[in-house]
């Protein structure tokens, strides 16, 4: 019987939601939380231990969490490691990628996770570990568990893996030798002909597309600069008049702050469902620091503050929607003569 | 100028100017500090961020 160690977060480990996101790492014997979903799906293997850690705690204390895991695993022998799946969750995705990379390097065992294609952790960790392609949200849990369990079984049996597309993992960029009937030139010409005929073809070498954003030229000085305040932390006027969604937003709001010295409790609130809003509701300037920008303007450190706060919730927002909103906002700000932007993210 | 806690995400999507925030639920604050110290911390973060606009 092979032994598997599991990692999950406070939510899937059934400790709690965002209010428990600072939960310190915990060690449990056996399968706990969503690790149980793997019961009966793993051939000749069992989950012997589960680590649970709050998402905020992990990404803000990565080394401390790994030290804790190392300490707990000191006298434990295991053959395999599974983390997540984390779907499109940013912090949880990074935790899964980071812990798997660590386990693989430290213990020389395979460590896998499952992420949605837009999860930023895919780009960060796909070269180091196997990351399975899973759905966007926990609604896809059952399917994700099936994919991950089958992949685990395959690796445990020592079977040869097919291409990343066949096995549903993100290509890690490694090249391996394979034998084909036709040589490369013939295959390339065939692909080209298919492409010219608008037929479907499958590339043998995916070219990575990296986001490249040309940096705006530096400002000459701050003293004459008009600075806009934007946030993806979901700070809106109390009652959320534009109904900005708590997650997967496709819209943003613009709110007149020209007459305000600060964003006051009870006047503004956070509608972001991806972090515990207690501290932001108590003092919204902790997310959108209008109070300080006003002071800096009074002190003539900056020229002026743009009269609108621009807000959305950057919580599982698709890259396509985020890019579109960013372009629209940038165009508007540029039309209004804004020189620089402070964009805060939670 | 992006002020955020999980800076690798910001890098992945191509941001050019990034300054690390205090924490996820309060990027420019810290409820564990006194009001005076919290204001000072906020000023450090935002001023350092603003200064990166000059580079």
Short mmCIF file of N, CA and C in Angstrom, two decimals, chain A residues 221-225 227 292-304, chain B residues 43 46-47 50-51 54:
data_model
loop_
_atom_site.label_atom_id
_atom_site.label_comp_id
_atom_site.label_asym_id
_atom_site.label_seq_id
_atom_site.Cartn_x
_atom_site.Cartn_y
_atom_site.Cartn_z
N UNK A 221 8.02 64.62 -12.18
CA UNK A 221 7.98 64.87 -10.73
C UNK A 221 6.60 64.50 -10.21
N UNK A 222 6.50 64.36 -8.90
CA UNK A 222 5.21 64.03 -8.29
C UNK A 222 4.43 65.30 -7.97
N UNK A 223 5.18 66.38 -7.76
CA UNK A 223 4.58 67.64 -7.29
C UNK A 223 3.48 68.17 -8.19
N UNK A 224 3.63 67.91 -9.50
CA UNK A 224 2.60 68.42 -10.41
C UNK A 224 1.72 67.28 -10.93
N UNK A 225 1.87 66.09 -10.35
CA UNK A 225 1.17 64.92 -10.91
C UNK A 225 -0.26 64.79 -10.39
N UNK A 227 -2.90 62.18 -9.49
CA UNK A 227 -2.85 60.76 -9.13
C UNK A 227 -4.26 60.21 -8.94
N UNK A 292 -4.46 59.30 3.01
CA UNK A 292 -3.06 59.66 2.84
C UNK A 292 -2.84 60.48 1.57
N UNK A 293 -3.52 60.09 0.47
CA UNK A 293 -3.34 60.84 -0.78
C UNK A 293 -3.76 62.30 -0.58
N UNK A 294 -4.85 62.52 0.17
CA UNK A 294 -5.28 63.90 0.46
C UNK A 294 -4.19 64.66 1.22
N UNK A 295 -3.62 63.98 2.25
CA UNK A 295 -2.57 64.63 3.02
C UNK A 295 -1.39 64.97 2.11
N UNK A 296 -1.01 64.03 1.26
CA UNK A 296 0.14 64.26 0.38
C UNK A 296 -0.13 65.41 -0.58
N UNK A 297 -1.40 65.56 -0.97
CA UNK A 297 -1.76 66.66 -1.85
C UNK A 297 -1.69 67.98 -1.07
N UNK A 298 -2.19 67.99 0.17
CA UNK A 298 -2.10 69.19 1.02
C UNK A 298 -0.66 69.58 1.28
N UNK A 299 0.19 68.58 1.43
CA UNK A 299 1.61 68.83 1.71
C UNK A 299 2.39 69.16 0.44
N UNK A 300 1.66 69.16 -0.69
CA UNK A 300 2.25 69.43 -2.01
C UNK A 300 3.33 68.43 -2.41
N UNK A 301 3.19 67.22 -1.89
CA UNK A 301 4.07 66.14 -2.34
C UNK A 301 3.58 65.65 -3.72
N UNK A 302 2.25 65.55 -3.86
CA UNK A 302 1.67 65.26 -5.18
C UNK A 302 0.82 66.45 -5.59
N UNK A 303 0.51 66.51 -6.89
CA UNK A 303 -0.25 67.65 -7.40
C UNK A 303 -1.69 67.62 -6.93
N UNK A 304 -2.45 66.64 -7.42
CA UNK A 304 -3.85 66.54 -7.02
C UNK A 304 -4.32 65.10 -7.09
N UNK B 43 1.97 55.61 5.02
CA UNK B 43 2.75 56.64 4.33
C UNK B 43 3.99 56.02 3.68
N UNK B 46 2.79 53.91 0.54
CA UNK B 46 2.28 54.69 -0.59
C UNK B 46 3.36 55.62 -1.16
N UNK B 47 4.17 56.22 -0.28
CA UNK B 47 5.22 57.12 -0.79
C UNK B 47 6.27 56.34 -1.58
N UNK B 50 4.69 55.63 -4.88
CA UNK B 50 4.64 56.82 -5.72
C UNK B 50 6.02 57.14 -6.31
N UNK B 51 7.05 56.95 -5.49
CA UNK B 51 8.40 57.26 -5.98
C UNK B 51 8.82 56.34 -7.12
N UNK B 54 8.56 57.59 -10.63
CA UNK B 54 9.59 58.47 -11.17
C UNK B 54 10.71 57.68 -11.86
#
